[in-house]
Backbone as JSON Lines, residues from 0, in Angstrom:
{"i":0,"aa":"X","n":[136.48,198.83,51.17],"ca":[136.21,197.49,50.88],"c":[135.53,197.58,49.54]}
{"i":1,"aa":"X","n":[135.86,196.73,48.69],"ca":[134.98,196.27,47.47],"c":[133.76,195.82,47.5]}
{"i":2,"aa":"X","n":[132.87,196.09,46.69],"ca":[131.42,195.83,46.36],"c":[131.76,194.15,46.49]}
{"i":3,"aa":"X","n":[132.42,193.67,46.1],"ca":[132.14,192.07,45.51],"c":[132.62,191.66,46.76]}
{"i":4,"aa":"X","n":[133.95,191.88,47.53],"ca":[134.15,191.24,48.48],"c":[133.23,191.2,49.6]}
{"i":5,"aa":"X","n":[132.28,192.7,49.78],"ca":[131.39,193.02,50.97],"c":[130.37,191.9,50.31]}
{"i":6,"aa":"X","n":[130.16,191.52,49.36],"ca":[128.91,190.53,48.92],"c":[129.25,189.2,49.05]}
{"i":7,"aa":"X","n":[130.54,188.93,49.17],"ca":[131.04,187.47,49.18],"c":[130.72,187.39,50.92]}
{"i":8,"aa":"X","n":[131.38,188.38,52.1],"ca":[131.1,188.17,53.32],"c":[129.98,187.99,53.61]}
{"i":9,"aa":"X","n":[129.08,188.83,53.11],"ca":[127.51,188.92,53.34],"c":[127.24,187.52,53.26]}
{"i":10,"aa":"X","n":[127.63,187.22,51.87],"ca":[127.21,185.63,51.52],"c":[127.72,184.48,52.28]}
{"i":11,"aa":"X","n":[128.97,184.42,52.8],"ca":[129.53,183.64,53.77],"c":[128.65,183.6,54.93]}
{"i":12,"aa":"X","n":[128.3,184.76,55.75],"ca":[127.82,185.01,56.83],"c":[126.48,184.09,56.96]}
{"i":13,"aa":"X","n":[125.62,184.48,55.9],"ca":[124.41,183.97,55.21],"c":[124.2,182.36,55.36]}
{"i":14,"aa":"X","n":[125.42,182.01,54.66],"ca":[125.81,180.65,54.4],"c":[125.85,180.02,55.94]}
{"i":15,"aa":"X","n":[126.91,180.51,56.72],"ca":[126.85,180.1,58.35],"c":[125.76,180.19,59.15]}
{"i":16,"aa":"X","n":[124.96,181.17,58.95],"ca":[123.82,181.36,59.62],"c":[122.63,180.23,58.94]}
{"i":17,"aa":"X","n":[122.57,179.91,57.8],"ca":[121.66,178.69,57.06],"c":[122.2,177.48,57.77]}
{"i":18,"aa":"X","n":[123.51,177.4,57.83],"ca":[123.72,175.9,58.28],"c":[123.37,175.7,59.84]}
{"i":19,"aa":"X","n":[123.65,176.88,60.46],"ca":[123.23,176.74,61.85],"c":[121.88,176.72,61.86]}
{"i":20,"aa":"X","n":[121.06,177.31,61.36],"ca":[119.57,177.25,61.1],"c":[119.4,175.72,60.79]}
{"i":21,"aa":"X","n":[119.81,175.15,59.99],"ca":[119.49,173.91,59.48],"c":[119.92,172.82,60.55]}
{"i":22,"aa":"X","n":[120.89,173.02,61.04],"ca":[121.71,172.06,62.38],"c":[120.62,172.27,63.45]}
{"i":23,"aa":"X","n":[119.94,173.39,63.67],"ca":[118.98,173.8,64.85],"c":[117.55,172.81,64.47]}
{"i":24,"aa":"X","n":[117.4,172.92,63.31],"ca":[116.23,172.57,62.96],"c":[115.96,171.07,62.52]}
{"i":25,"aa":"X","n":[117.31,170.45,62.52],"ca":[117.52,169.14,62.31],"c":[117.42,168.36,63.92]}
{"i":26,"aa":"X","n":[118.2,169.1,64.75],"ca":[118.26,168.49,66.23],"c":[116.61,168.77,66.57]}
{"i":27,"aa":"X","n":[116.0,169.91,66.53],"ca":[114.74,169.89,66.89],"c":[113.97,168.83,66.37]}
{"i":28,"aa":"X","n":[114.04,168.62,65.19],"ca":[113.29,167.36,64.59],"c":[113.7,165.84,65.33]}
{"i":29,"aa":"X","n":[114.79,165.79,65.28],"ca":[115.19,164.14,66.01],"c":[114.79,164.35,67.24]}
{"i":30,"aa":"X","n":[114.67,165.57,68.12],"ca":[114.39,165.21,69.63],"c":[112.91,165.12,69.57]}
{"i":31,"aa":"X","n":[111.9,166.12,68.54],"ca":[110.67,165.5,68.57],"c":[110.14,164.1,68.22]}
{"i":32,"aa":"X","n":[111.06,163.87,67.37],"ca":[110.74,162.02,67.19],"c":[110.96,161.49,68.05]}
{"i":33,"aa":"X","n":[111.99,161.61,68.84],"ca":[112.52,161.1,69.97],"c":[111.38,160.98,71.31]}
{"i":34,"aa":"X","n":[111.0,162.19,71.43],"ca":[109.95,162.48,72.28],"c":[108.57,161.41,71.74]}
{"i":35,"aa":"X","n":[108.26,161.52,70.71],"ca":[107.12,160.98,70.3],"c":[107.16,159.29,70.4]}
{"i":36,"aa":"X","n":[108.39,158.58,69.91],"ca":[108.41,157.4,70.72],"c":[108.46,157.19,71.85]}
{"i":37,"aa":"X","n":[108.9,157.95,72.51],"ca":[109.13,157.55,74.14],"c":[107.72,158.02,74.65]}
{"i":38,"aa":"X","n":[106.92,158.77,74.02],"ca":[105.61,158.75,74.27],"c":[104.81,157.58,74.1]}
{"i":39,"aa":"X","n":[104.98,157.05,72.79],"ca":[104.2,155.91,72.43],"c":[104.44,154.62,73.36]}
{"i":40,"aa":"X","n":[105.92,154.82,73.13],"ca":[106.31,153.36,74.28],"c":[105.5,153.24,75.47]}
{"i":41,"aa":"X","n":[105.47,154.59,76.03],"ca":[105.24,154.72,77.23],"c":[103.52,154.41,77.64]}
{"i":42,"aa":"X","n":[103.01,154.72,76.44],"ca":[101.43,154.42,76.35],"c":[101.57,153.04,76.06]}
{"i":43,"aa":"X","n":[101.88,152.6,75.15],"ca":[101.63,150.73,75.12],"c":[102.28,150.08,76.49]}
{"i":44,"aa":"X","n":[103.39,150.9,76.96],"ca":[103.77,149.8,78.54],"c":[102.86,150.05,79.5]}
{"i":45,"aa":"X","n":[101.97,151.26,79.44],"ca":[101.0,151.85,80.39],"c":[99.75,150.3,80.01]}
{"i":46,"aa":"X","n":[99.12,150.46,78.72],"ca":[98.11,150.01,78.26],"c":[98.49,148.33,78.79]}
{"i":47,"aa":"X","n":[99.69,147.71,78.51],"ca":[100.18,146.28,78.76],"c":[100.14,146.13,80.39]}
{"i":48,"aa":"X","n":[100.81,146.91,80.99],"ca":[100.2,146.84,82.8],"c":[99.13,146.6,83.29]}
{"i":49,"aa":"X","n":[98.6,147.72,82.28],"ca":[96.81,147.52,82.76],"c":[96.36,145.89,82.59]}
{"i":50,"aa":"X","n":[96.39,145.88,81.42],"ca":[95.97,144.59,81.14],"c":[96.63,143.01,82.04]}
{"i":51,"aa":"X","n":[97.68,143.07,82.26],"ca":[98.73,142.2,82.8],"c":[98.14,142.44,84.5]}
{"i":52,"aa":"X","n":[97.56,143.44,84.92],"ca":[97.43,143.42,86.65],"c":[95.95,143.21,86.64]}
{"i":53,"aa":"X","n":[95.3,143.21,85.71],"ca":[93.85,143.19,85.75],"c":[93.37,141.63,85.46]}
{"i":54,"aa":"X","n":[94.4,140.8,84.98],"ca":[93.9,139.41,84.49],"c":[93.98,138.74,86.12]}
{"i":55,"aa":"X","n":[93.13,137.63,86.35],"ca":[92.81,137.23,87.65],"c":[94.01,136.34,87.79]}
{"i":56,"aa":"X","n":[94.52,136.22,89.02],"ca":[95.43,135.67,89.47],"c":[95.29,134.81,90.96]}
{"i":57,"aa":"X","n":[93.98,134.8,90.97],"ca":[93.63,133.76,92.69],"c":[94.1,132.41,91.98]}
{"i":58,"aa":"X","n":[94.57,131.94,93.41],"ca":[94.99,130.51,93.42],"c":[94.14,129.99,94.72]}
{"i":59,"aa":"X","n":[93.29,128.91,94.42],"ca":[92.97,128.34,95.73],"c":[93.6,127.07,95.9]}
{"i":60,"aa":"X","n":[93.92,127.2,97.06],"ca":[94.95,125.96,97.58],"c":[93.85,125.15,98.89]}
{"i":61,"aa":"X","n":[93.46,123.95,98.25],"ca":[93.11,122.82,99.53],"c":[93.77,122.15,99.94]}
{"i":62,"aa":"X","n":[94.34,122.32,101.27],"ca":[95.22,121.39,101.97],"c":[94.19,120.62,103.01]}
{"i":63,"aa":"X","n":[94.61,119.17,103.0],"ca":[93.44,117.97,103.82],"c":[94.54,117.34,104.46]}
{"i":64,"aa":"X","n":[94.27,116.72,105.54],"ca":[95.27,116.31,106.47],"c":[94.09,114.91,106.89]}
{"i":65,"aa":"X","n":[94.84,113.77,106.52],"ca":[94.04,112.44,106.66],"c":[94.1,112.43,108.29]}
{"i":66,"aa":"X","n":[92.88,111.69,109.14],"ca":[93.01,111.41,110.4],"c":[93.85,110.41,110.92]}
{"i":67,"aa":"X","n":[93.98,109.46,110.17],"ca":[94.82,108.28,110.37],"c":[95.84,108.39,109.47]}
{"i":68,"aa":"X","n":[97.14,108.69,109.73],"ca":[98.39,108.62,109.21],"c":[98.93,107.34,109.01]}
{"i":69,"aa":"X","n":[99.0,106.69,107.88],"ca":[99.47,105.09,107.82],"c":[101.0,105.05,107.48]}
{"i":70,"aa":"X","n":[101.94,104.61,108.29],"ca":[103.14,104.42,108.31],"c":[103.59,103.83,106.73]}
{"i":71,"aa":"X","n":[104.88,104.23,106.52],"ca":[105.03,103.3,105.57],"c":[105.74,101.82,105.83]}
{"i":72,"aa":"X","n":[105.5,100.69,105.17],"ca":[105.77,99.29,105.57],"c":[107.22,98.96,105.06]}
{"i":73,"aa":"X","n":[107.73,98.21,105.65],"ca":[108.95,97.65,105.14],"c":[108.84,96.76,103.62]}
{"i":74,"aa":"X","n":[109.59,96.81,102.52],"ca":[109.38,96.25,101.3],"c":[110.43,94.88,101.48]}
{"i":75,"aa":"X","n":[110.09,93.64,100.96],"ca":[110.53,93.1,100.7],"c":[111.13,92.25,99.24]}
{"i":76,"aa":"X","n":[112.14,92.39,98.72],"ca":[112.39,92.11,97.58],"c":[112.53,90.49,97.4]}
{"i":77,"aa":"X","n":[111.73,90.12,96.75],"ca":[111.96,88.66,96.62],"c":[112.72,88.27,95.15]}
{"i":78,"aa":"X","n":[114.02,87.65,94.96],"ca":[114.37,87.21,93.85],"c":[114.19,86.31,93.29]}
{"i":79,"aa":"X","n":[113.45,85.49,93.84],"ca":[113.01,83.93,93.49],"c":[111.66,83.52,93.59]}
{"i":80,"aa":"X","n":[110.94,84.06,92.22],"ca":[109.44,84.02,92.35],"c":[108.85,82.46,92.47]}
{"i":81,"aa":"X","n":[109.98,81.65,92.53],"ca":[109.58,80.26,92.45],"c":[109.25,79.49,93.83]}
{"i":82,"aa":"X","n":[107.96,78.83,93.78],"ca":[107.6,78.48,95.3],"c":[108.18,77.12,95.45]}
{"i":83,"aa":"X","n":[108.66,77.23,96.75],"ca":[109.75,76.0,97.12],"c":[108.75,74.58,96.97]}
{"i":84,"aa":"X","n":[107.63,74.65,97.58],"ca":[107.08,73.64,97.54],"c":[106.85,72.96,96.14]}
{"i":85,"aa":"X","n":[106.02,74.04,95.33],"ca":[105.67,73.47,93.78],"c":[106.75,72.93,93.14]}
{"i":86,"aa":"X","n":[108.17,73.78,93.35],"ca":[109.51,73.3,92.47],"c":[109.72,71.56,92.98]}
{"i":87,"aa":"X","n":[109.61,71.36,94.2],"ca":[110.2,70.12,94.95],"c":[108.78,69.12,94.15]}
{"i":88,"aa":"X","n":[107.65,69.6,94.63],"ca":[106.7,68.52,93.94],"c":[106.99,68.13,92.4]}
{"i":89,"aa":"X","n":[107.04,68.92,91.75],"ca":[107.41,68.45,90.45],"c":[108.86,68.08,89.83]}
{"i":90,"aa":"X","n":[109.99,68.65,90.6],"ca":[111.09,67.96,90.27],"c":[111.71,67.48,91.44]}
{"i":91,"aa":"X","n":[111.41,66.17,92.22],"ca":[112.0,66.02,93.46],"c":[113.36,65.24,93.37]}
{"i":92,"aa":"X","n":[113.55,65.18,92.41],"ca":[115.25,64.77,91.99],"c":[116.03,65.81,92.35]}
{"i":93,"aa":"X","n":[115.59,66.95,92.22],"ca":[116.37,68.6,92.44],"c":[116.41,68.84,93.5]}
{"i":94,"aa":"X","n":[115.61,68.02,94.33],"ca":[115.49,68.6,95.68],"c":[116.21,67.76,97.14]}
{"i":95,"aa":"X","n":[116.39,68.12,97.98],"ca":[116.93,67.3,99.27],"c":[117.13,67.9,100.39]}
{"i":96,"aa":"X","n":[116.72,67.36,101.46],"ca":[116.79,67.9,102.89],"c":[118.24,68.61,102.85]}
{"i":97,"aa":"X","n":[117.93,69.83,104.07],"ca":[119.34,70.84,104.39],"c":[120.36,69.84,104.5]}
{"i":98,"aa":"X","n":[121.39,70.07,104.35],"ca":[122.75,69.62,104.48],"c":[122.79,69.96,106.29]}
{"i":99,"aa":"X","n":[122.56,70.91,106.65],"ca":[122.94,71.15,108.29],"c":[121.42,71.71,108.49]}
{"i":100,"aa":"X","n":[120.3,70.86,109.03],"ca":[119.24,70.98,109.38],"c":[119.03,72.1,110.49]}
{"i":101,"aa":"X","n":[119.78,72.08,111.67],"ca":[119.74,72.86,112.7],"c":[120.01,74.28,112.54]}
{"i":102,"aa":"X","n":[120.99,74.41,111.81],"ca":[121.52,75.73,111.12],"c":[120.56,76.44,110.42]}
{"i":103,"aa":"X","n":[120.06,75.55,109.19],"ca":[118.98,76.11,108.5],"c":[117.5,76.53,108.98]}
{"i":104,"aa":"X","n":[117.55,75.54,110.33],"ca":[116.11,75.95,110.95],"c":[116.58,77.35,111.67]}
{"i":105,"aa":"X","n":[117.57,77.43,112.15],"ca":[117.8,78.79,112.79],"c":[117.93,80.08,112.05]}
{"i":106,"aa":"X","n":[118.42,79.99,110.99],"ca":[118.36,81.04,109.78],"c":[117.34,81.19,109.42]}
{"i":107,"aa":"X","n":[116.36,80.19,108.82],"ca":[115.07,80.31,108.07],"c":[113.81,79.53,109.04]}
{"i":108,"aa":"X","n":[113.35,80.1,110.15],"ca":[112.58,79.37,111.22],"c":[111.39,79.16,110.45]}
{"i":109,"aa":"X","n":[110.88,80.37,109.4],"ca":[109.56,80.31,108.94],"c":[109.44,78.73,107.92]}
{"i":110,"aa":"X","n":[110.67,78.14,107.25],"ca":[110.46,77.08,106.78],"c":[109.91,75.91,107.9]}
{"i":111,"aa":"X","n":[110.37,75.9,108.85],"ca":[110.45,74.68,109.86],"c":[109.16,74.75,110.46]}
{"i":112,"aa":"X","n":[108.5,75.5,110.49],"ca":[107.08,76.06,111.35],"c":[106.3,74.75,111.36]}
{"i":113,"aa":"X","n":[106.01,74.14,110.43],"ca":[105.13,72.73,110.18],"c":[106.08,71.38,110.06]}
{"i":114,"aa":"X","n":[106.75,71.86,110.8],"ca":[107.86,70.26,110.88],"c":[108.98,70.06,109.94]}
{"i":115,"aa":"X","n":[109.97,69.42,110.34],"ca":[111.24,69.18,109.4],"c":[110.97,68.08,108.51]}
{"i":116,"aa":"X","n":[109.97,66.9,108.89],"ca":[110.14,65.48,108.39],"c":[109.9,65.74,106.69]}
{"i":117,"aa":"X","n":[109.27,66.59,106.23],"ca":[108.82,66.64,105.1],"c":[109.51,67.57,104.28]}
{"i":118,"aa":"X","n":[110.45,68.58,104.94],"ca":[111.18,69.63,104.63],"c":[112.11,69.31,103.42]}
{"i":119,"aa":"X","n":[112.15,69.95,102.26],"ca":[112.74,69.74,101.09],"c":[113.38,71.33,100.62]}
{"i":120,"aa":"X","n":[114.52,71.11,99.92],"ca":[114.86,72.68,99.61],"c":[115.4,71.88,98.03]}
{"i":121,"aa":"X","n":[115.38,73.02,96.94],"ca":[116.51,73.0,95.78],"c":[117.7,72.8,96.12]}
{"i":122,"aa":"X","n":[118.18,71.99,95.18],"ca":[119.86,71.87,95.23],"c":[120.63,73.15,94.72]}
{"i":123,"aa":"X","n":[120.46,73.93,95.4],"ca":[121.1,75.18,95.13],"c":[121.85,75.56,96.67]}
{"i":124,"aa":"X","n":[122.69,76.77,96.32],"ca":[123.56,77.65,97.19],"c":[124.04,76.49,98.41]}
{"i":125,"aa":"X","n":[124.04,77.37,99.57],"ca":[124.82,76.86,100.64],"c":[124.5,75.5,101.33]}
{"i":126,"aa":"X","n":[122.87,75.27,101.33],"ca":[122.42,74.22,102.13],"c":[122.3,73.01,101.91]}
{"i":127,"aa":"X","n":[122.73,72.96,100.42],"ca":[122.5,71.82,99.59],"c":[123.76,70.84,99.66]}
{"i":128,"aa":"X","n":[123.76,69.78,99.46],"ca":[124.79,69.18,100.0],"c":[125.94,69.03,98.44]}
{"i":129,"aa":"X","n":[124.73,68.68,97.5],"ca":[125.59,68.96,95.98],"c":[124.71,70.1,95.17]}
{"i":130,"aa":"X","n":[124.95,71.02,95.08],"ca":[124.38,72.39,94.27],"c":[124.68,71.56,92.57]}
{"i":131,"aa":"X","n":[123.42,71.64,92.05],"ca":[123.4,71.22,90.72],"c":[123.21,72.36,89.56]}
{"i":132,"aa":"X","n":[123.77,72.09,88.68],"ca":[123.5,73.44,87.35],"c":[122.09,72.92,86.9]}
{"i":133,"aa":"X","n":[121.9,71.53,86.59],"ca":[120.62,71.1,86.37],"c":[119.43,72.01,87.01]}
{"i":134,"aa":"X","n":[119.32,72.11,88.33],"ca":[118.41,72.95,89.27],"c":[118.43,74.08,88.66]}
{"i":135,"aa":"X","n":[119.34,74.65,88.39],"ca":[119.38,76.24,87.74],"c":[118.77,76.38,86.23]}
{"i":136,"aa":"X","n":[119.17,75.24,85.74],"ca":[118.22,74.97,84.27],"c":[117.27,75.18,84.72]}
{"i":137,"aa":"X","n":[116.61,74.23,85.18],"ca":[114.9,74.25,85.45],"c":[114.45,75.6,85.89]}
{"i":138,"aa":"X","n":[115.07,76.15,86.98],"ca":[114.45,77.31,87.38],"c":[114.47,78.31,86.05]}
{"i":139,"aa":"X","n":[115.32,78.39,85.43],"ca":[115.62,79.21,84.21],"c":[114.37,78.85,83.24]}
{"i":140,"aa":"X","n":[114.18,77.8,82.9],"ca":[113.17,77.2,81.81],"c":[111.65,77.74,82.7]}
{"i":141,"aa":"X","n":[111.4,77.45,84.18],"ca":[110.14,77.9,84.73],"c":[109.89,79.39,84.47]}
{"i":142,"aa":"X","n":[111.06,80.04,84.84],"ca":[111.02,81.57,84.33],"c":[110.61,82.05,83.02]}
{"i":143,"aa":"X","n":[111.38,81.53,82.16],"ca":[111.0,81.76,80.74],"c":[109.74,81.3,80.3]}
{"i":144,"aa":"X","n":[109.64,79.75,80.2],"ca":[108.3,79.45,79.79],"c":[107.09,79.19,80.77]}
{"i":145,"aa":"X","n":[107.5,78.53,81.72],"ca":[106.23,77.86,82.51],"c":[105.61,78.92,83.26]}
{"i":146,"aa":"X","n":[106.06,80.09,83.73],"ca":[105.52,80.95,84.39],"c":[104.66,81.88,83.27]}
{"i":147,"aa":"X","n":[105.33,81.81,82.25],"ca":[104.12,82.73,81.01],"c":[103.12,81.6,80.78]}
{"i":148,"aa":"X","n":[103.24,80.4,80.39],"ca":[102.24,79.37,80.24],"c":[101.33,79.31,81.28]}
{"i":149,"aa":"X","n":[101.77,78.53,82.31],"ca":[100.86,78.23,83.43],"c":[100.59,79.83,84.16]}
{"i":150,"aa":"X","n":[100.7,80.6,84.08],"ca":[100.8,81.86,85.0],"c":[101.39,82.09,86.23]}
{"i":151,"aa":"X","n":[101.44,83.23,86.76],"ca":[102.69,83.39,87.76],"c":[101.88,83.0,88.87]}
{"i":152,"aa":"X","n":[100.55,82.75,89.19],"ca":[99.8,82.21,90.31],"c":[100.1,80.39,90.77]}
{"i":153,"aa":"X","n":[100.41,80.02,89.47],"ca":[100.37,78.55,89.48],"c":[101.95,78.32,90.19]}
{"i":154,"aa":"X","n":[102.91,79.22,89.94],"ca":[104.2,79.01,90.66],"c":[104.75,79.76,91.76]}
{"i":155,"aa":"X","n":[104.18,80.85,91.57],"ca":[104.4,82.04,92.56],"c":[103.99,81.72,94.16]}
{"i":156,"aa":"X","n":[104.55,82.27,95.16],"ca":[104.26,82.32,96.54],"c":[102.54,82.42,96.3]}
{"i":157,"aa":"X","n":[101.81,81.51,97.64],"ca":[100.5,81.88,97.95],"c":[100.63,83.36,98.57]}
{"i":158,"aa":"X","n":[101.18,83.64,99.4],"ca":[100.97,85.13,99.89],"c":[102.28,85.6,100.46]}
{"i":159,"aa":"X","n":[102.67,86.74,100.19],"ca":[104.08,87.02,100.7],"c":[103.97,87.36,102.16]}
{"i":160,"aa":"X","n":[105.3,87.21,102.73],"ca":[105.77,86.9,104.2],"c":[105.87,88.54,104.47]}
{"i":161,"aa":"X","n":[104.97,89.02,105.83],"ca":[105.37,90.23,106.1],"c":[106.77,90.4,107.07]}
{"i":162,"aa":"X","n":[107.29,91.09,106.77],"ca":[108.78,91.07,107.54],"c":[108.26,92.0,108.86]}
{"i":163,"aa":"X","n":[107.66,93.07,108.63],"ca":[106.96,93.73,109.92],"c":[107.08,95.2,109.19]}
{"i":164,"aa":"X","n":[106.41,96.12,110.02],"ca":[105.72,97.47,109.98],"c":[106.81,98.17,110.77]}
{"i":165,"aa":"X","n":[107.12,99.41,110.38],"ca":[107.59,100.33,111.12],"c":[107.01,101.04,112.37]}
């Protein structure tokens, strides 16, 4: 073998060893960095969970039961807030006796309790002989102006009628 070729062979083997050595060192370096990162992550996680689990999480719940339980009552919705007697006192020309007094008293007995001699209803709806648009307009005016001016107490019902309790 020629001395130069021998030298080339040795050099190529040295280069291969160098490359393998460098690769090994690089892999070891990356592994060390990874291990350090995992260790730091574990340390931070342990500190976080230690803090998390030492935070007080006690909850005090106080449950009380009333001795007497009031059942809910029935709600009566009144779509006509104007008191009938007040309306008929102020506007008698817009009121009349019901067209069928017997049927009216059967369906609305609370109106007939005090006697039917002075019973007057607004000229609206089914029980009136002649339902007038003027009565609707007056009611609209009461809703818009008079209730605001006079107050709801003046025009409204004195006390709500109780339908019944459950």
